[in-house]
PDB file of C-alpha atoms and ligand atoms in Angstrom:
ATOM      1  CA  MET J   1       0.000   0.000   0.000  1.00 95.00           C
ATOM      2  CA  LYS J   2       1.104   3.546  -0.789  1.00 97.00           C
ATOM      3  CA  ILE J   3       0.570   6.305   1.735  1.00 98.00           C
ATOM      4  CA  LEU J   4       0.319  10.001   0.896  1.00 98.00           C
ATOM      5  CA  VAL J   5       1.270  12.699   3.404  1.00 98.00           C
ATOM      6  CA  PRO J   6       0.491  16.324   2.483  1.00 98.00           C
ATOM      7  CA  ILE J   7       2.835  18.751   4.255  1.00 98.00           C
ATOM      8  CA  LYS J   8       2.622  22.520   4.492  1.00 98.00           C
ATOM      9  CA  ARG J   9       5.483  24.990   4.883  1.00 97.00           C
ATOM     10  CA  VAL J  10       4.455  27.428   7.611  1.00 96.00           C
ATOM     11  CA  VAL J  11       6.033  30.012   9.913  1.00 96.00           C
ATOM     12  CA  ASP J  12       8.209  28.125  12.437  1.00 96.00           C
ATOM     13  CA  ALA J  13       6.222  27.436  15.617  1.00 93.00           C
ATOM     14  CA  ASN J  14       8.899  29.208  17.721  1.00 93.00           C
ATOM     15  CA  VAL J  15       8.714  32.491  15.795  1.00 93.00           C
ATOM     16  CA  LYS J  16       6.735  35.388  17.258  1.00 91.00           C
ATOM     17  CA  VAL J  17       4.355  36.185  14.412  1.00 90.00           C
ATOM     18  CA  ARG J  18       4.013  39.853  13.380  1.00 91.00           C
ATOM     19  CA  VAL J  19       1.262  41.449  11.348  1.00 92.00           C
ATOM     20  CA  LYS J  20       2.200  43.644   8.358  1.00 91.00           C
ATOM     21  CA  PRO J  21       1.772  47.360   9.101  1.00 89.00           C
ATOM     22  CA  ASP J  22      -1.141  47.618   6.625  1.00 90.00           C
ATOM     23  CA  GLY J  23      -2.952  44.738   8.392  1.00 87.00           C
ATOM     24  CA  SER J  24      -3.244  42.812   5.119  1.00 87.00           C
ATOM     25  CA  ALA J  25      -1.490  39.651   6.315  1.00 87.00           C
ATOM     26  CA  VAL J  26       1.193  38.175   8.529  1.00 90.00           C
ATOM     27  CA  GLU J  27       4.786  39.291   7.800  1.00 91.00           C
ATOM     28  CA  LEU J  28       6.661  36.466   6.045  1.00 90.00           C
ATOM     29  CA  THR J  29       9.747  38.320   4.802  1.00 89.00           C
ATOM     30  CA  ASN J  30      12.931  36.983   6.440  1.00 92.00           C
ATOM     31  CA  VAL J  31      10.901  34.821   8.804  1.00 94.00           C
ATOM     32  CA  LYS J  32      12.054  31.272   9.635  1.00 96.00           C
ATOM     33  CA  MET J  33       9.748  28.710   8.036  1.00 96.00           C
ATOM     34  CA  ALA J  34       9.358  25.025   8.876  1.00 96.00           C
ATOM     35  CA  MET J  35       7.142  21.998   8.360  1.00 97.00           C
ATOM     36  CA  ASN J  36       3.728  22.357  10.006  1.00 98.00           C
ATOM     37  CA  PRO J  37       4.145  20.471  13.342  1.00 97.00           C
ATOM     38  CA  PHE J  38       1.046  18.288  12.821  1.00 98.00           C
ATOM     39  CA  ASP J  39       2.448  17.269   9.423  1.00 98.00           C
ATOM     40  CA  GLU J  40       5.684  16.104  11.091  1.00 98.00           C
ATOM     41  CA  ILE J  41       3.465  13.852  13.207  1.00 98.00           C
ATOM     42  CA  ALA J  42       1.705  12.598  10.041  1.00 98.00           C
ATOM     43  CA  VAL J  43       5.071  11.835   8.369  1.00 98.00           C
ATOM     44  CA  GLU J  44       6.263  10.013  11.517  1.00 98.00           C
ATOM     45  CA  GLU J  45       3.114   7.881  11.578  1.00 98.00           C
ATOM     46  CA  ALA J  46       3.579   6.950   7.922  1.00 98.00           C
ATOM     47  CA  ILE J  47       7.183   5.921   8.645  1.00 98.00           C
ATOM     48  CA  ARG J  48       6.082   3.793  11.617  1.00 98.00           C
ATOM     49  CA  LEU J  49       3.485   2.042   9.420  1.00 97.00           C
ATOM     50  CA  LYS J  50       6.209   1.346   6.856  1.00 98.00           C
ATOM     51  CA  GLU J  51       8.556   0.050   9.551  1.00 97.00           C
ATOM     52  CA  ALA J  52       5.738  -2.242  10.723  1.00 96.00           C
ATOM     53  CA  GLY J  53       5.470  -3.654   7.182  1.00 96.00           C
ATOM     54  CA  LYS J  54       1.981  -2.214   6.528  1.00 95.00           C
ATOM     55  CA  VAL J  55       3.083   0.294   3.879  1.00 95.00           C
ATOM     56  CA  ASP J  56       5.428  -0.013   0.869  1.00 97.00           C
ATOM     57  CA  GLU J  57       5.932   3.599  -0.170  1.00 98.00           C
ATOM     58  CA  ILE J  58       5.525   7.002   1.474  1.00 98.00           C
ATOM     59  CA  ILE J  59       4.902   9.963  -0.848  1.00 98.00           C
ATOM     60  CA  VAL J  60       5.009  13.489   0.574  1.00 98.00           C
ATOM     61  CA  VAL J  61       3.393  16.379  -1.284  1.00 98.00           C
ATOM     62  CA  SER J  62       3.467  20.110  -0.692  1.00 98.00           C
ATOM     63  CA  ILE J  63       1.526  22.837  -2.464  1.00 98.00           C
ATOM     64  CA  GLY J  64       3.521  26.025  -2.204  1.00 97.00           C
ATOM     65  CA  PRO J  65       6.446  28.090  -3.466  1.00 96.00           C
ATOM     66  CA  GLN J  66       9.816  26.713  -4.631  1.00 97.00           C
ATOM     67  CA  GLN J  67      11.128  26.904  -1.037  1.00 96.00           C
ATOM     68  CA  ALA J  68       8.587  24.257   0.005  1.00 97.00           C
ATOM     69  CA  GLN J  69      11.114  21.884  -1.577  1.00 97.00           C
ATOM     70  CA  GLU J  70      13.223  22.251   1.588  1.00 97.00           C
ATOM     71  CA  THR J  71      10.249  21.144   3.680  1.00 97.00           C
ATOM     72  CA  LEU J  72       9.795  18.121   1.415  1.00 98.00           C
ATOM     73  CA  ARG J  73      13.517  17.305   1.780  1.00 98.00           C
ATOM     74  CA  THR J  74      13.081  17.364   5.571  1.00 97.00           C
ATOM     75  CA  ALA J  75      10.294  14.773   5.248  1.00 98.00           C
ATOM     76  CA  LEU J  76      12.489  12.694   2.907  1.00 98.00           C
ATOM     77  CA  ALA J  77      15.296  12.871   5.483  1.00 98.00           C
ATOM     78  CA  MET J  78      12.903  11.645   8.183  1.00 98.00           C
ATOM     79  CA  GLY J  79      12.153   8.580   6.016  1.00 97.00           C
ATOM     80  CA  ALA J  80       9.614   9.376   3.269  1.00 98.00           C
ATOM     81  CA  ASP J  81      10.486   7.832  -0.112  1.00 98.00           C
ATOM     82  CA  ARG J  82       9.430  10.374  -2.717  1.00 98.00           C
ATOM     83  CA  GLY J  83       8.297  13.992  -2.888  1.00 98.00           C
ATOM     84  CA  ILE J  84       6.006  16.060  -5.113  1.00 98.00           C
ATOM     85  CA  LEU J  85       6.117  19.849  -5.108  1.00 98.00           C
ATOM     86  CA  VAL J  86       3.004  21.404  -6.631  1.00 98.00           C
ATOM     87  CA  LYS J  87       4.360  24.845  -7.307  1.00 98.00           C
ATOM     88  CA  VAL J  88       2.147  27.835  -6.549  1.00 97.00           C
ATOM     89  CA  ASP J  89       3.474  31.227  -5.486  1.00 94.00           C
ATOM     90  CA  GLU J  90       0.264  32.600  -3.964  1.00 91.00           C
ATOM     91  CA  GLN J  91      -1.346  31.299  -0.772  1.00 90.00           C
ATOM     92  CA  VAL J  92      -3.778  28.492  -1.580  1.00 96.00           C
ATOM     93  CA  GLU J  93      -6.955  28.132   0.484  1.00 96.00           C
ATOM     94  CA  PRO J  94      -7.925  24.738   1.981  1.00 97.00           C
ATOM     95  CA  LEU J  95     -10.475  24.044  -0.800  1.00 97.00           C
ATOM     96  CA  GLY J  96      -7.799  24.690  -3.455  1.00 97.00           C
ATOM     97  CA  VAL J  97      -5.340  22.450  -1.591  1.00 98.00           C
ATOM     98  CA  ALA J  98      -7.985  19.710  -1.302  1.00 98.00           C
ATOM     99  CA  LYS J  99      -8.676  19.913  -5.059  1.00 98.00           C
ATOM    100  CA  VAL J 100      -4.966  19.534  -5.885  1.00 98.00           C
ATOM    101  CA  LEU J 101      -4.669  16.660  -3.405  1.00 98.00           C
ATOM    102  CA  LYS J 102      -7.661  14.943  -5.041  1.00 98.00           C
ATOM    103  CA  GLY J 103      -5.713  15.054  -8.325  1.00 98.00           C
ATOM    104  CA  VAL J 104      -2.580  13.691  -6.637  1.00 98.00           C
ATOM    105  CA  VAL J 105      -4.619  10.884  -5.051  1.00 98.00           C
ATOM    106  CA  GLU J 106      -6.140   9.967  -8.421  1.00 98.00           C
ATOM    107  CA  ALA J 107      -2.684   9.878 -10.029  1.00 98.00           C
ATOM    108  CA  GLU J 108      -0.899   8.010  -7.211  1.00 98.00           C
ATOM    109  CA  GLN J 109      -3.716   5.790  -5.848  1.00 98.00           C
ATOM    110  CA  PRO J 110      -2.622   5.662  -2.195  1.00 98.00           C
ATOM    111  CA  GLY J 111      -4.556   3.450   0.233  1.00 97.00           C
ATOM    112  CA  LEU J 112      -4.287   6.035   2.985  1.00 98.00           C
ATOM    113  CA  VAL J 113      -3.753   9.796   3.238  1.00 98.00           C
ATOM    114  CA  ILE J 114      -2.533  11.181   6.563  1.00 98.00           C
ATOM    115  CA  LEU J 115      -2.711  14.967   6.934  1.00 98.00           C
ATOM    116  CA  GLY J 116      -2.105  17.195   9.921  1.00 98.00           C
ATOM    117  CA  LYS J 117      -5.293  18.131  11.755  1.00 97.00           C
ATOM    118  CA  GLN J 118      -4.574  21.794  11.043  1.00 97.00           C
ATOM    119  CA  ALA J 119      -1.944  24.130   9.684  1.00 96.00           C
ATOM    120  CA  ILE J 120      -0.711  26.403  12.471  1.00 94.00           C
ATOM    121  CA  ASP J 121      -0.639  29.506  10.255  1.00 91.00           C
ATOM    122  CA  ASP J 122      -4.311  29.814   9.293  1.00 90.00           C
ATOM    123  CA  ASP J 123      -5.678  27.261  11.804  1.00 93.00           C
ATOM    124  CA  ALA J 124      -8.265  26.301   9.193  1.00 95.00           C
ATOM    125  CA  ASN J 125      -8.674  22.613  10.127  1.00 97.00           C
ATOM    126  CA  GLN J 126     -10.515  22.004   6.832  1.00 98.00           C
ATOM    127  CA  THR J 127      -8.291  20.347   4.234  1.00 98.00           C
ATOM    128  CA  GLY J 128      -8.589  16.711   5.377  1.00 98.00           C
ATOM    129  CA  GLN J 129     -12.360  16.956   5.721  1.00 98.00           C
ATOM    130  CA  MET J 130     -12.728  18.634   2.298  1.00 98.00           C
ATOM    131  CA  LEU J 131     -10.504  16.026   0.651  1.00 98.00           C
ATOM    132  CA  SER J 132     -12.580  13.257   2.189  1.00 98.00           C
ATOM    133  CA  ALA J 133     -15.752  14.863   0.797  1.00 98.00           C
ATOM    134  CA  LEU J 134     -14.254  15.395  -2.688  1.00 98.00           C
ATOM    135  CA  LEU J 135     -13.085  11.772  -2.882  1.00 98.00           C
ATOM    136  CA  GLY J 136     -16.060  10.225  -1.092  1.00 98.00           C
ATOM    137  CA  TRP J 137     -13.602   8.412   1.226  1.00 98.00           C
ATOM    138  CA  SER J 138     -14.083   7.666   4.923  1.00 97.00           C
ATOM    139  CA  GLN J 139     -12.352   9.994   7.360  1.00 97.00           C
ATOM    140  CA  GLY J 140     -10.951   9.746  10.882  1.00 97.00           C
ATOM    141  CA  THR J 141     -10.074  13.203  12.168  1.00 97.00           C
ATOM    142  CA  PHE J 142      -7.955  14.176  15.229  1.00 96.00           C
ATOM    143  CA  ALA J 143      -6.378  10.706  15.410  1.00 97.00           C
ATOM    144  CA  SER J 144      -4.428   9.901  18.570  1.00 97.00           C
ATOM    145  CA  LYS J 145      -3.867   6.255  17.539  1.00 97.00           C
ATOM    146  CA  ILE J 146      -4.206   4.334  14.293  1.00 97.00           C
ATOM    147  CA  ALA J 147      -3.939   0.620  13.569  1.00 96.00           C
ATOM    148  CA  VAL J 148      -4.165  -1.078  10.168  1.00 95.00           C
ATOM    149  CA  GLU J 149      -6.101  -4.380  10.224  1.00 92.00           C
ATOM    150  CA  GLY J 150      -6.154  -5.838   6.717  1.00 89.00           C
ATOM    151  CA  LYS J 151      -8.366  -3.519   4.639  1.00 91.00           C
ATOM    152  CA  LYS J 152      -9.734  -1.781   7.744  1.00 96.00           C
ATOM    153  CA  LEU J 153      -8.275   0.999   9.802  1.00 97.00           C
ATOM    154  CA  ASN J 154      -8.979   1.575  13.496  1.00 97.00           C
ATOM    155  CA  VAL J 155      -8.694   5.248  14.381  1.00 98.00           C
ATOM    156  CA  THR J 156      -8.824   6.408  17.984  1.00 98.00           C
ATOM    157  CA  ARG J 157      -9.936  10.036  18.285  1.00 96.00           C
ATOM    158  CA  GLU J 158      -9.816  12.460  21.154  1.00 88.00           C
ATOM    159  CA  VAL J 159     -13.335  13.752  21.715  1.00 89.00           C
ATOM    160  CA  ASP J 160     -14.884  15.728  24.581  1.00 88.00           C
ATOM    161  CA  GLY J 161     -14.905  13.517  27.630  1.00 88.00           C
ATOM    162  CA  GLY J 162     -12.855  10.606  26.304  1.00 91.00           C
ATOM    163  CA  LEU J 163     -11.671   8.552  23.373  1.00 94.00           C
ATOM    164  CA  GLN J 164     -13.720   7.317  20.442  1.00 96.00           C
ATOM    165  CA  THR J 165     -12.548   4.476  18.178  1.00 97.00           C
ATOM    166  CA  LEU J 166     -13.788   4.249  14.589  1.00 97.00           C
ATOM    167  CA  LYS J 167     -13.325   1.373  12.159  1.00 97.00           C
ATOM    168  CA  LEU J 168     -12.832   2.789   8.651  1.00 97.00           C
ATOM    169  CA  SER J 169     -12.771   1.027   5.293  1.00 97.00           C
ATOM    170  CA  MET J 170      -9.689   1.885   3.283  1.00 96.00           C
ATOM    171  CA  PRO J 171      -8.868   3.897   1.235  1.00 97.00           C
ATOM    172  CA  ALA J 172      -9.294   6.501   3.956  1.00 98.00           C
ATOM    173  CA  ILE J 173      -8.305   9.960   5.146  1.00 98.00           C
ATOM    174  CA  VAL J 174      -6.808  10.470   8.598  1.00 98.00           C
ATOM    175  CA  THR J 175      -5.840  13.742  10.263  1.00 98.00           C
ATOM    176  CA  ALA J 176      -3.155  13.616  12.947  1.00 98.00           C
ATOM    177  CA  ASP J 177      -3.570  15.070  16.433  1.00 96.00           C
ATOM    178  CA  LEU J 178      -0.749  16.029  18.798  1.00 95.00           C
ATOM    179  CA  ARG J 179      -0.666  12.801  20.810  1.00 95.00           C
ATOM    180  CA  LEU J 180      -0.441  10.418  17.832  1.00 97.00           C
ATOM    181  CA  ASN J 181       3.348  10.143  18.225  1.00 98.00           C
ATOM    182  CA  GLN J 182       6.588  12.011  18.869  1.00 97.00           C
ATOM    183  CA  PRO J 183       8.242  12.741  15.491  1.00 98.00           C
ATOM    184  CA  ARG J 184      11.885  11.732  15.053  1.00 96.00           C
ATOM    185  CA  TYR J 185      14.720  14.038  14.079  1.00 95.00           C
ATOM    186  CA  ALA J 186      16.446  13.350  10.772  1.00 94.00           C
ATOM    187  CA  SER J 187      20.003  12.033  11.245  1.00 95.00           C
ATOM    188  CA  LEU J 188      22.874  13.590   9.294  1.00 95.00           C
ATOM    189  CA  PRO J 189      23.403  10.496   7.072  1.00 96.00           C
ATOM    190  CA  ASN J 190      19.659  10.491   6.292  1.00 96.00           C
ATOM    191  CA  ILE J 191      19.761  14.213   5.432  1.00 96.00           C
ATOM    192  CA  MET J 192      22.532  13.406   2.947  1.00 96.00           C
ATOM    193  CA  LYS J 193      20.600  10.426   1.527  1.00 96.00           C
ATOM    194  CA  ALA J 194      17.454  12.559   1.159  1.00 97.00           C
ATOM    195  CA  LYS J 195      19.234  14.779  -1.363  1.00 96.00           C
ATOM    196  CA  LYS J 196      19.184  11.850  -3.809  1.00 97.00           C
ATOM    197  CA  LYS J 197      15.550  10.849  -3.284  1.00 98.00           C
ATOM    198  CA  PRO J 198      13.167  11.686  -6.171  1.00 98.00           C
ATOM    199  CA  LEU J 199      11.330  15.005  -5.982  1.00 98.00           C
ATOM    200  CA  ASP J 200       8.940  15.840  -8.835  1.00 98.00           C
ATOM    201  CA  GLU J 201       7.747  19.311  -9.673  1.00 98.00           C
ATOM    202  CA  LYS J 202       4.177  19.845 -10.872  1.00 98.00           C
ATOM    203  CA  THR J 203       1.586  22.603 -11.192  1.00 98.00           C
ATOM    204  CA  PRO J 204      -2.077  22.638 -10.122  1.00 98.00           C
ATOM    205  CA  ALA J 205      -2.964  22.527 -13.845  1.00 97.00           C
ATOM    206  CA  ASP J 206      -1.191  19.135 -14.125  1.00 97.00           C
ATOM    207  CA  TYR J 207      -3.901  17.855 -11.776  1.00 97.00           C
ATOM    208  CA  GLY J 208      -6.698  19.874 -13.392  1.00 96.00           C
ATOM    209  CA  ALA J 209      -7.183  21.817 -10.151  1.00 96.00           C
ATOM    210  CA  ASP J 210      -8.515  25.349  -9.869  1.00 94.00           C
ATOM    211  CA  VAL J 211      -6.776  27.070  -6.920  1.00 95.00           C
ATOM    212  CA  LYS J 212      -8.298  30.541  -7.390  1.00 93.00           C
ATOM    213  CA  PRO J 213      -8.951  32.202  -4.029  1.00 93.00           C
ATOM    214  CA  ARG J 214     -12.594  32.397  -2.971  1.00 93.00           C
ATOM    215  CA  LEU J 215     -12.126  34.165   0.326  1.00 92.00           C
ATOM    216  CA  LYS J 216     -11.116  37.760   0.992  1.00 90.00           C
ATOM    217  CA  ILE J 217      -9.100  38.613   4.098  1.00 89.00           C
ATOM    218  CA  VAL J 218     -10.744  41.716   5.533  1.00 91.00           C
ATOM    219  CA  LYS J 219      -8.246  42.433   8.288  1.00 91.00           C
ATOM    220  CA  THR J 220      -5.396  40.824  10.223  1.00 91.00           C
ATOM    221  CA  GLU J 221      -4.532  42.141  13.669  1.00 90.00           C
ATOM    222  CA  GLU J 222      -2.381  41.135  16.624  1.00 87.00           C
ATOM    223  CA  PRO J 223      -4.209  40.127  19.801  1.00 85.00           C
ATOM    224  CA  SER J 224      -4.474  42.985  22.274  1.00 85.00           C
ATOM    225  CA  GLY J 225      -1.845  42.747  25.019  1.00 84.00           C
ATOM    226  CA  ARG J 226      -2.770  41.488  28.477  1.00 85.00           C
ATOM    227  CA  LYS J 227      -3.609  44.164  31.039  1.00 85.00           C
ATOM    228  CA  ALA J 228      -1.154  44.494  33.943  1.00 88.00           C
ATOM    229  CA  GLY J 229      -2.199  42.676  37.137  1.00 88.00           C
ATOM    230  CA  VAL J 230      -2.859  44.311  40.509  1.00 89.00           C
ATOM    231  CA  LYS J 231      -1.729  43.255  43.976  1.00 93.00           C
ATOM    232  CA  VAL J 232      -4.460  43.132  46.606  1.00 94.00           C
ATOM    233  CA  LYS J 233      -3.781  43.771  50.277  1.00 95.00           C
ATOM    234  CA  SER J 234      -6.321  41.414  51.790  1.00 96.00           C
ATOM    235  CA  VAL J 235      -8.663  38.527  51.072  1.00 96.00           C
ATOM    236  CA  ALA J 236     -11.566  40.904  51.639  1.00 95.00           C
ATOM    237  CA  GLU J 237     -10.257  43.207  48.898  1.00 95.00           C
ATOM    238  CA  LEU J 238      -9.795  40.215  46.563  1.00 95.00           C
ATOM    239  CA  ILE J 239     -13.367  39.066  47.138  1.00 95.00           C
ATOM    240  CA  ASP J 240     -14.632  42.613  46.654  1.00 94.00           C
ATOM    241  CA  LYS J 241     -12.796  42.860  43.288  1.00 93.00           C
ATOM    242  CA  LEU J 242     -13.989  39.445  42.144  1.00 93.00           C
ATOM    243  CA  LYS J 243     -17.564  40.425  43.022  1.00 94.00           C
ATOM    244  CA  ASN J 244     -17.718  44.023  41.931  1.00 93.00           C
ATOM    245  CA  GLU J 245     -15.059  44.410  39.202  1.00 89.00           C
ATOM    246  CA  ALA J 246     -14.648  41.016  37.570  1.00 87.00           C
ATOM    247  CA  GLY J 247     -18.250  40.001  38.239  1.00 88.00           C
ATOM    248  CA  VAL J 248     -17.273  36.344  38.632  1.00 88.00           C
ATOM    249  CA  LEU J 249     -18.668  35.779  42.162  1.00 83.00           C
TER     250      LEU J 249
HETATM  251  P1  LIG B 301      -5.647  23.298   7.200  1.00 56.71           P
HETATM  252  O1  LIG B 301      -6.967  22.738   6.741  1.00 56.71           O
HETATM  253  O2  LIG B 301      -5.151  24.453   6.348  1.00 56.71           O
HETATM  254  O3  LIG B 301      -5.640  23.637   8.673  1.00 56.71           O
HETATM  255  O4  LIG B 301      -4.536  22.154   6.973  1.00 56.71           O
HETATM  256  C1  LIG B 301      -4.716  20.821   7.422  1.00 56.71           C
HETATM  257  C2  LIG B 301      -3.675  19.920   6.798  1.00 56.71           C
HETATM  258  O5  LIG B 301      -3.810  19.938   5.364  1.00 56.71           O
HETATM  259  C3  LIG B 301      -2.225  20.309   7.042  1.00 56.71           C
HETATM  260  O6  LIG B 301      -1.772  19.852   8.300  1.00 56.71           O
HETATM  261  C4  LIG B 301      -1.533  19.604   5.874  1.00 56.71           C
HETATM  262  O7  LIG B 301      -1.412  18.210   6.128  1.00 56.71           O
HETATM  263  C5  LIG B 301      -2.539  19.793   4.742  1.00 56.71           C
HETATM  264  N1  LIG B 301      -2.241  21.027   3.977  1.00 56.71           N
HETATM  265  C6  LIG B 301      -2.771  22.257   4.117  1.00 56.71           C
HETATM  266  N2  LIG B 301      -2.226  23.136   3.247  1.00 56.71           N
HETATM  267  C7  LIG B 301      -1.313  22.440   2.532  1.00 56.71           C
HETATM  268  C8  LIG B 301      -0.395  22.759   1.480  1.00 56.71           C
HETATM  269  N3  LIG B 301      -0.319  23.999   0.973  1.00 56.71           N
HETATM  270  N4  LIG B 301       0.385  21.775   0.988  1.00 56.71           N
HETATM  271  C9  LIG B 301       0.321  20.517   1.471  1.00 56.71           C
HETATM  272  N5  LIG B 301      -0.514  20.158   2.473  1.00 56.71           N
HETATM  273  C10 LIG B 301      -1.324  21.085   3.001  1.00 56.71           C
END
């Protein structure tokens, strides 16, 4: 079975994000970029399935600018076998990404697609669900555990108040949650080996996908800063403030 893992190049999770002065978007110039953390988890899970003998080939795909190649190389260094860069210079919305991925799925015929549950830049949490709808495939979102059993897939999901386990028929779509696994670091020899792994370059048109934006960003703004705290002199004063200022008692 082939497995497809879509990965997005996003602002590094450790960077303090700044909004452009005109409020049109987040500043990306000279900002450190990295693989979306949930996609690292998805790549790790695919590698573990391959190590367990359940998967023959792991294909990673990214829809983005030329630099997204570096992100694909990182996934190849972790252990993916082959990469596809679908080159687009503008930001592509989740529906556009899902349409391209549908084309990639039709061309590559994977038995399983593992995505991240959300990209940490736009926090959309939509692509996996949209891809599942476009393909008519079963989906297991927010997976904290997956197990392949022949042609079935058991997906354990974190839901309010506990864990839910679904049995899906494959081919299927899974989106990875934080607790699915702890992704590995790529070793230096594997980083070197990854340079020789195949990486194809395509365009959305190669997959017949229309990635025109349908949404308009009205405004982007930084969250307002937290107000300074106050020190109270007595419990009575604290209770008074909680009652009369905060209104929580
Ligand atoms: P989102 O719906 O934007 O929150 O993204 C959910 C998941 O879809 C991500 O974790 C990725 O696995 C995948 N994804 C989103 N955008 C892209 C992209 N441009 N290229 C490849 N995969 C993507």
